[in-house]
XYZ file of C-alpha atoms in Angstrom:
576
model
C -5.088 -26.097 65.357
C -4.752 -24.199 62.113
C -7.866 -22.278 61.236
C -9.055 -20.827 57.936
C -8.280 -17.386 59.329
C -4.664 -18.414 59.932
C -4.342 -19.749 56.405
C -5.737 -16.505 54.982
C -3.443 -14.362 57.124
C -0.437 -16.533 56.323
C -1.178 -16.397 52.625
C -1.599 -12.631 52.815
C 1.701 -12.265 54.660
C 3.512 -14.464 52.127
C 1.984 -12.475 49.301
C 3.081 -9.239 50.961
C 6.657 -10.526 51.351
C 6.717 -11.666 47.714
C 5.208 -8.345 46.675
C 7.825 -6.351 48.594
C 10.582 -8.558 47.162
C 9.272 -8.006 43.646
C 9.021 -4.262 44.218
C 12.651 -4.186 45.382
C 13.719 -6.245 42.316
C 11.547 -4.109 40.038
C 13.009 -0.848 41.377
C 16.612 -2.104 41.088
C 16.057 -3.273 37.516
C 14.341 0.001 36.658
C 17.403 1.898 37.884
C 20.093 -0.348 36.346
C 18.626 -1.677 33.082
C 18.111 1.015 30.368
C 16.287 -1.439 28.073
C 13.897 -2.325 30.881
C 13.243 1.354 31.526
C 12.461 1.917 27.844
C 10.113 -1.056 27.818
C 8.382 0.244 30.937
C 7.926 3.706 29.429
C 6.534 2.114 26.274
C 4.023 0.056 28.284
C 2.904 3.127 30.238
C 2.524 5.077 27.000
C 0.463 2.284 25.450
C -1.854 2.219 28.468
C -2.222 6.005 28.360
C -2.878 5.922 24.620
C -5.505 3.217 25.067
C -7.282 5.258 27.712
C -7.140 8.363 25.520
C -8.465 6.386 22.550
C -11.392 5.105 24.631
C -12.134 8.620 25.842
C -11.875 10.028 22.317
C -14.255 7.379 20.995
C -16.734 8.161 23.748
C -16.559 11.861 22.851
C -17.075 11.043 19.183
C -20.123 8.932 19.966
C -21.623 11.788 21.935
C -20.935 14.248 19.103
C -22.310 11.851 16.511
C -25.466 11.259 18.491
C -25.989 14.997 18.942
C -25.302 15.650 15.257
C -27.617 12.838 14.163
C -30.411 14.323 16.218
C -30.308 17.465 14.108
C -28.972 16.130 10.780
C -32.336 15.405 9.192
C -33.327 18.933 9.994
C -30.218 20.384 8.383
C -28.278 21.022 11.578
C -25.212 19.022 10.484
C -22.661 20.260 7.945
C -22.168 17.501 5.355
C -19.844 19.750 3.359
C -17.197 19.680 6.073
C -13.832 19.071 4.326
C -11.985 15.817 4.954
C -8.952 16.378 7.219
C -5.481 15.424 6.024
C -3.834 14.195 9.236
C -4.353 10.462 9.976
C -5.759 11.065 13.487
C -8.261 13.727 12.405
C -9.187 11.656 9.357
C -9.940 8.698 11.637
C -12.132 10.853 13.845
C -13.919 12.227 10.782
C -14.584 8.692 9.529
C -15.874 7.475 12.889
C -18.126 10.493 13.377
C -19.855 10.159 10.008
C -20.155 6.389 10.219
C -21.809 6.519 13.638
C -24.063 9.349 12.577
C -25.194 7.327 9.552
C -26.052 4.410 11.836
C -27.987 6.692 14.147
C -29.954 8.159 11.226
C -30.905 4.714 9.906
C -32.760 4.115 13.162
C -35.003 7.104 12.390
C -36.514 5.308 9.393
C -36.910 5.987 5.629
C -37.398 9.739 6.096
C -33.708 10.000 7.108
C -32.297 7.579 4.487
C -30.947 10.268 2.129
C -28.995 12.045 4.857
C -27.809 8.702 6.264
C -26.476 7.745 2.814
C -24.580 11.036 2.608
C -23.046 10.384 6.028
C -21.918 6.896 4.980
C -20.510 8.335 1.756
C -18.481 10.941 3.673
C -17.146 8.149 5.885
C -16.298 6.228 2.715
C -14.291 9.173 1.380
C -12.164 9.254 4.522
C -11.618 5.483 4.736
C -8.325 3.973 3.584
C -9.977 0.972 1.897
C -13.265 2.208 0.384
C -14.018 -1.017 -1.514
C -13.869 -3.041 1.699
C -16.206 -0.591 3.420
C -18.596 -0.717 0.455
C -18.847 -4.490 0.825
C -19.610 -4.139 4.524
C -22.249 -1.475 3.875
C -23.848 -3.602 1.179
C -24.533 -6.267 3.786
C -25.703 -3.923 6.528
C -27.737 -0.999 5.133
C -31.130 -0.968 3.367
C -31.089 -1.187 -0.442
C -32.325 2.411 -1.042
C -29.483 3.724 1.115
C -26.921 1.567 -0.696
C -28.180 2.748 -4.095
C -27.737 6.381 -3.058
C -24.242 5.655 -1.711
C -23.238 4.054 -5.040
C -24.604 6.997 -7.025
C -22.608 9.430 -4.900
C -19.494 7.237 -5.118
C -19.673 6.933 -8.932
C -20.138 10.687 -9.381
C -17.259 11.426 -6.999
C -14.986 8.924 -8.752
C -15.693 10.481 -12.143
C -15.070 13.996 -10.805
C -11.759 13.024 -9.203
C -10.607 11.219 -12.345
C -11.329 14.329 -14.399
C -9.555 16.589 -11.894
C -6.575 14.255 -11.835
C -6.105 14.183 -15.598
C -6.626 17.953 -15.828
C -3.654 18.324 -13.495
C -1.520 15.414 -14.650
C 0.711 15.053 -16.615
C 2.122 18.587 -16.309
C 2.016 20.625 -19.513
C 5.798 20.956 -19.496
C 6.041 17.293 -20.541
C 4.331 18.061 -23.886
C 1.749 15.290 -23.476
C -1.778 14.867 -22.186
C -4.234 12.051 -21.533
C -6.816 11.619 -24.282
C -9.868 9.410 -24.740
C -9.701 6.930 -27.604
C -12.899 5.310 -28.900
C -12.761 1.523 -28.982
C -16.249 0.722 -30.264
C -19.851 1.089 -29.114
C -22.313 -0.744 -26.919
C -25.465 -2.289 -28.419
C -27.421 0.812 -27.402
C -24.963 3.164 -29.115
C -22.822 4.334 -26.194
C -19.129 4.795 -26.928
C -16.488 2.494 -25.486
C -13.419 4.587 -24.731
C -10.005 4.041 -23.212
C -7.340 6.476 -22.079
C -4.094 6.974 -23.952
C -1.265 9.506 -24.035
C -0.950 12.028 -26.883
C 1.401 14.871 -27.756
C 0.200 18.463 -27.491
C 2.541 19.827 -30.189
C 4.104 18.738 -33.486
C 7.234 16.642 -32.970
C 9.921 15.829 -35.536
C 11.617 12.462 -36.005
C 14.317 11.996 -33.348
C 13.053 14.898 -31.227
C 12.899 14.553 -27.457
C 9.340 14.773 -26.097
C 10.074 14.663 -22.369
C 12.359 13.282 -19.681
C 11.142 11.480 -16.585
C 12.782 10.066 -13.473
C 11.273 6.899 -11.984
C 9.068 6.715 -8.922
C 11.262 3.816 -7.820
C 13.818 1.590 -9.479
C 16.152 -1.270 -8.706
C 19.047 -2.910 -10.511
C 19.233 -6.376 -12.043
C 22.935 -6.692 -11.324
C 24.288 -8.455 -8.278
C 27.908 -7.336 -8.517
C 27.370 -3.840 -7.086
C 28.561 -2.051 -10.227
C 25.549 0.276 -10.510
C 24.601 3.250 -8.377
C 21.930 2.155 -5.901
C 19.821 5.223 -6.721
C 20.235 6.378 -10.341
C 21.587 3.032 -11.704
C 24.565 4.769 -13.327
C 27.501 2.475 -14.056
C 30.045 2.919 -11.267
C 32.807 2.109 -13.744
C 32.060 5.492 -15.327
C 31.440 7.388 -12.078
C 33.969 9.817 -10.648
C 34.091 7.790 -7.454
C 32.260 5.101 -5.518
C 30.493 6.166 -2.329
C 29.195 3.345 -0.128
C 26.348 3.549 2.366
C 27.994 4.723 5.571
C 26.076 2.124 7.596
C 25.847 -1.160 5.690
C 28.776 -0.626 3.281
C 26.911 -2.912 0.849
C 24.999 -0.405 -1.299
C 27.150 1.874 -3.453
C 26.405 5.221 -5.095
C 27.942 7.453 -7.744
C 27.733 10.664 -5.673
C 26.726 12.111 -2.317
C 23.435 13.373 -3.744
C 22.346 9.876 -4.838
C 23.371 8.396 -1.491
C 21.437 11.036 0.458
C 18.351 10.716 -1.758
C 18.352 6.925 -1.467
C 18.707 7.105 2.309
C 15.770 9.511 2.615
C 13.408 7.818 0.190
C 13.894 4.098 0.822
C 17.340 2.845 1.840
C 17.079 4.356 5.318
C 14.299 1.856 6.043
C 15.701 -1.063 4.037
C 19.374 -0.728 5.061
C 20.864 -4.107 5.945
C 22.898 -2.575 8.788
C 19.892 -2.546 11.124
C 20.283 -5.686 13.301
C 16.509 -5.981 13.799
C 15.803 -6.273 10.066
C 19.052 -7.240 8.324
C 18.344 -10.976 8.401
C 14.899 -10.551 6.841
C 16.271 -8.224 4.157
C 19.015 -10.690 3.246
C 16.398 -13.442 2.979
C 14.345 -11.197 0.684
C 17.402 -10.679 -1.551
C 18.057 -14.433 -1.579
C 14.408 -15.109 -2.431
C 14.532 -12.687 -5.380
C 17.771 -14.226 -6.634
C 16.370 -17.743 -6.391
C 13.127 -16.836 -8.198
C 14.864 -14.595 -10.791
C 12.690 -11.610 -9.957
C 13.192 -8.027 -8.851
C 9.523 -7.114 -8.392
C 9.460 -7.777 -4.602
C 12.407 -5.373 -4.180
C 10.668 -2.814 -6.391
C 7.539 -3.148 -4.216
C 9.622 -2.832 -1.035
C 11.272 0.347 -2.387
C 7.848 1.714 -3.321
C 6.374 1.026 0.127
C 9.391 2.597 1.834
C 8.999 5.677 -0.362
C 5.318 5.879 0.599
C 6.359 5.934 4.259
C 8.829 8.712 3.451
C 6.159 10.788 1.697
C 3.664 10.386 4.522
C 6.040 11.073 7.402
C 8.319 13.815 6.057
C 6.902 17.318 6.012
C 7.476 19.485 2.927
C 10.455 21.784 3.124
C 9.775 25.329 4.250
C 8.348 27.433 1.453
C 7.130 24.423 -0.580
C 3.684 22.883 -0.826
C 2.857 19.197 -0.493
C 2.208 17.698 -3.963
C -1.450 17.611 -4.942
C -1.233 13.884 -5.676
C 0.802 11.308 -3.806
C 2.685 8.371 -5.275
C -0.193 6.145 -4.193
C -2.658 8.371 -6.091
C -0.628 7.820 -9.260
C -0.386 4.072 -8.709
C -4.136 3.739 -8.161
C -4.824 4.964 -11.705
C -2.617 2.381 -13.386
C -3.861 -0.944 -14.704
C -2.709 -4.138 -13.000
C -2.411 -7.742 -14.101
C -5.074 -9.069 -11.690
C -2.634 -11.515 -10.127
C -3.841 -14.209 -7.755
C -1.999 -14.691 -4.432
C 0.558 -17.507 -4.369
C 2.758 -19.113 -1.719
C 5.637 -16.970 -3.011
C 3.572 -13.850 -2.376
C 2.933 -14.988 1.196
C 6.684 -15.405 1.745
C 7.402 -11.981 0.243
C 4.737 -10.268 2.360
C 6.130 -11.872 5.530
C 9.699 -10.788 4.704
C 8.744 -7.205 3.787
C 6.732 -6.933 7.010
C 9.788 -8.031 8.985
C 11.909 -5.411 7.229
C 9.538 -2.422 7.351
C 6.978 -3.371 10.003
C 9.511 -3.201 12.832
C 10.176 0.446 11.987
C 6.758 1.729 10.926
C 3.818 1.405 13.369
C 0.690 0.074 11.664
C 2.546 -1.204 8.595
C 1.710 -4.847 9.307
C -1.993 -4.020 9.217
C -1.594 -1.996 6.027
C 0.299 -4.596 3.991
C -2.311 -7.283 3.552
C -1.710 -10.089 1.079
C -4.359 -8.683 -1.279
C -2.821 -5.203 -1.217
C 0.639 -6.623 -1.884
C -0.628 -8.614 -4.879
C -2.405 -5.483 -6.190
C 0.807 -3.413 -6.017
C 2.849 -6.239 -7.512
C 0.309 -6.584 -10.335
C 0.625 -2.888 -11.129
C 4.426 -3.142 -11.117
C 4.248 -6.197 -13.377
C 2.147 -4.393 -15.970
C 3.702 -0.923 -15.899
C 7.408 -1.267 -15.047
C 9.989 -0.492 -17.735
C 13.370 -2.052 -18.362
C 16.251 0.350 -17.726
C 19.298 0.138 -20.007
C 22.126 2.318 -18.702
C 24.875 0.867 -20.882
C 26.776 -1.025 -18.189
C 29.002 -3.834 -19.449
C 28.316 -5.929 -16.371
C 26.466 -9.210 -16.810
C 22.822 -9.053 -15.687
C 21.232 -11.871 -13.709
C 18.453 -14.024 -15.127
C 15.104 -12.314 -14.771
C 11.554 -13.502 -15.342
C 9.749 -10.197 -14.731
C 7.467 -8.952 -17.551
C 8.960 -5.474 -17.933
C 8.249 -3.166 -20.857
C 10.924 -2.116 -23.300
C 12.361 -3.185 -26.653
C 15.759 -4.059 -25.152
C 17.617 -7.336 -25.507
C 18.244 -9.297 -22.307
C 21.931 -8.356 -22.141
C 21.050 -4.637 -22.388
C 18.734 -4.538 -19.375
C 20.507 -3.335 -16.250
C 17.513 -2.466 -14.084
C 13.784 -1.876 -13.831
C 11.814 1.271 -12.959
C 8.249 2.475 -12.511
C 7.430 5.808 -14.202
C 4.418 8.075 -13.598
C 3.719 9.343 -17.113
C 5.332 6.697 -19.299
C 3.150 4.014 -17.700
C 0.166 5.607 -19.468
C 1.522 4.890 -22.980
C -0.190 2.116 -24.951
C 1.565 -0.699 -26.794
C 2.092 -1.162 -30.517
C 4.334 -3.632 -32.317
C 5.059 -0.686 -34.646
C 5.721 2.084 -32.079
C 6.025 5.779 -32.888
C 8.128 6.647 -29.804
C 11.134 5.061 -28.134
C 12.393 4.964 -24.533
C 16.064 5.833 -24.139
C 18.496 6.413 -21.251
C 20.752 8.983 -22.828
C 22.800 10.064 -19.812
C 23.485 6.546 -18.553
C 21.076 6.808 -15.592
C 17.509 5.666 -14.941
C 16.164 9.007 -16.234
C 13.948 7.998 -19.173
C 13.939 10.083 -22.356
C 10.970 9.671 -24.692
C 12.034 10.214 -28.309
C 9.865 10.325 -31.454
C 10.550 7.509 -33.937
C 8.344 9.157 -36.560
C 6.964 12.625 -37.204
C 4.021 13.405 -34.913
C 1.216 15.947 -35.130
C -0.425 17.568 -32.100
C -3.093 15.174 -30.837
C -1.423 11.987 -32.129
C -1.477 9.104 -29.657
C 1.869 7.709 -28.511
C 2.800 4.025 -28.674
C 5.815 2.146 -27.358
C 6.594 -1.523 -27.808
C 6.374 -3.530 -24.589
C 8.495 -6.279 -26.178
C 11.253 -6.676 -28.766
C 9.090 -6.973 -31.912
C 11.793 -7.290 -34.560
C 12.212 -10.679 -36.216
C 8.989 -12.097 -34.748
C 5.861 -13.108 -36.618
C 2.456 -11.837 -35.561
C 1.542 -15.088 -33.811
C 4.785 -15.049 -31.817
C 4.400 -11.406 -30.781
C 0.793 -11.912 -29.724
C 1.694 -15.023 -27.740
C 4.428 -13.156 -25.824
C 2.161 -10.188 -25.093
C -0.662 -12.479 -23.985
C 1.618 -14.389 -21.601
C 3.223 -11.272 -20.120
C 0.421 -8.710 -20.171
C -2.813 -10.710 -20.649
C -4.037 -8.928 -23.791
C -4.495 -9.929 -27.418
C -2.599 -7.365 -29.475
C -4.698 -5.517 -32.059
C -2.167 -2.894 -33.119
C -2.033 -1.883 -36.773
C 0.980 -4.112 -37.442
C -0.800 -7.184 -36.111
C -4.207 -6.543 -37.677
C -2.862 -5.513 -41.098
C -0.370 -8.339 -41.365
C -0.912 -11.239 -43.746
C 0.008 -13.449 -40.792
C -3.555 -12.872 -39.594
C -4.864 -15.064 -42.422
C -2.420 -17.826 -41.577
C -3.599 -17.721 -37.959
C -7.200 -18.268 -39.000
C -8.538 -14.988 -37.660
C -8.709 -14.106 -33.994
C -9.786 -17.555 -32.839
C -12.489 -18.309 -30.299
C -9.966 -18.565 -27.477
C -8.734 -14.986 -27.920
C -10.055 -12.430 -25.438
C -10.833 -8.998 -26.836
C -9.006 -6.382 -24.806
C -11.339 -3.415 -25.211
C -8.825 -0.973 -23.799
C -5.883 -2.480 -25.658
C -2.983 -1.767 -23.316
C -3.787 0.819 -20.697
C -7.067 0.330 -18.809
C -9.444 -2.559 -19.043
C -12.608 -1.722 -17.240
C -15.824 -0.135 -18.352
C -18.279 2.048 -16.464
C -21.451 3.331 -18.088
C -21.591 7.100 -17.694
C -24.412 9.594 -18.097
C -22.693 11.249 -21.064
C -23.555 8.401 -23.455
C -20.083 6.925 -23.290
C -18.403 4.024 -21.583
C -15.491 5.389 -19.603
C -12.657 2.888 -19.328
C -10.946 3.084 -15.948
C -8.542 0.837 -14.150
C -9.614 -1.878 -11.777
C -13.300 -2.593 -11.375
C -14.247 -4.959 -14.190
C -13.288 -8.440 -15.338
C -13.745 -9.183 -19.017
C -14.913 -12.524 -20.416
C -15.396 -13.354 -24.086
C -18.844 -14.739 -24.841
C -18.367 -15.250 -28.564
C -16.086 -14.271 -31.376
C -16.880 -14.458 -35.076
C -14.727 -13.676 -38.088
C -16.147 -12.715 -41.460
C -14.795 -11.496 -44.761
C -15.794 -8.012 -45.906
C -14.960 -6.101 -49.053
C -12.044 -4.365 -47.379
C -10.686 -7.180 -45.268
C -11.425 -9.171 -42.146
C -14.095 -7.961 -39.739
C -13.722 -9.228 -36.179
C -16.954 -9.002 -34.195
C -16.732 -9.806 -30.509
C -19.180 -9.714 -27.638
C -17.823 -9.311 -24.128
C -19.436 -9.235 -20.738
C -18.182 -6.783 -18.130
C -18.854 -7.146 -14.437
C -19.511 -3.686 -13.044
C -18.422 -2.503 -9.620
C -22.014 -2.700 -8.357
C -22.340 -6.344 -9.374
C -24.393 -5.801 -12.542
C -23.180 -6.986 -15.934
C -23.171 -5.183 -19.262
C -22.670 -6.884 -22.609
C -20.581 -4.880 -25.056
C -20.079 -5.562 -28.747
C -17.283 -4.165 -30.854
C -16.311 -4.621 -34.460
C -12.750 -4.097 -35.682
C -11.781 -3.985 -39.345
C -8.410 -5.366 -40.292
C -7.679 -3.841 -43.705
C -5.644 -6.171 -45.912
C -3.820 -5.271 -49.102
C -4.955 -8.507 -50.747
C -7.680 -10.920 -49.684
C -7.967 -14.562 -50.685
C -11.656 -15.373 -50.378
C -10.922 -19.086 -50.577
C -8.530 -18.998 -47.649
C -9.235 -21.694 -45.072
C -8.247 -19.241 -42.415
C -11.557 -17.388 -42.712
C -14.790 -18.695 -41.250
């Protein structure tokens, strides 16, 4: 008779035999299969890292609790600098966040110190706006108000520090504030523009600038994959030693491309080549190069974050991402195409960069793409090759058959638009190095303007329509507002949105210095009403707009622009 004990013993024996058999198989595979050994080491490392992470978090909680116990009494240093390494920065964030939570439990007497702790955590967090939204739902209103006050003051300070440092003086330009009107209570509405710091003669070079990233429109491989120089004019053609598909004009360009972006995007890697080819096919099908420009930019970010500065050199004060953050974007909405592009770029870069998949969210991709769409410039290197069709809204007064590529530039992105520009972008040495040249004589302090489109041969209505479709603003440059075409159009029209900042930045924040500081990304603008009236000197356009501030409040701004006309027909039906 078979008893329960027999069944248990038999099962145990069978399990032992199976276990021994598996151990023998496991040991043989470990010895013979290199890939299996690598996988095993990776699994062991992941387990060890998880245990270390748990232990580190436990230590942080203990430190935070101890610090919180003495913080209200001044025992915690809130002036501790934010670390630069990702691991230490994460620990810094966690410590201050947990300490803020612990202080909240002590009641209103600890609210001020708790707010400072949350603010320090905010400074160390990669996505501060996301954290602000979480805090808004989880902390008392007095604490949130203090956090927002600290955040606004810090933002203003960093903006000022940034523009004191950038652009470098050697480029002969600086960022200046330009008044765009006043609020109903008399505060100035200002935007940022770029001005020269010295007198410049007609035809004189102001500065030269290489792009942050660039890519070519051509599909026939006749441009250098780094500087976009025509390979027909190069001394020789040097292919990528791995994929043999990307070509360069010299060893220096090949090495720079490999370090900055091509090393990650190279089609020779069997784990990513299929995804990269699909990305190229997608761009060709949709007649766009922006996804490739974004991919190059993200790869360059990885390069900047992972490569240490050469010996004897310092890490730049501001990263490429710091520069991008201060540029205006088109406020694009995610589409199915964006989802496809995000998935493909993740397959290309995510397999090589740990944590990249978490970083490249759909919203972040659309933000970067929106900034590229608004700020990228057409590159014209003089190649005779035929460019592909392209639907990207890139700046530059070049005809379609002159455009050989597209690039994103640090300084030149800050220049405002005018249909009657006083500077011109040129590519004098046949590469993507941009040369800014004066089209008219300039005095120190004069603001610079380029044309984002080809303005010649187009009426005001046509130019405005193109700019509105590509860049989402209603052009109010001197050529548009002084043109007699304005009368034929019937004024601004109630469907025209007033772009307070014209071409560079379109958000408004009320500051303590009796001015409205126009920054980059926190406000949406909606026209409430527009009226047009005839004055002695011309047409006065009065527009009220409502801005949604970062803290959720709204501010109504009113501005009046005077379009001076040489002659005015008071009986014109175009005036209301």
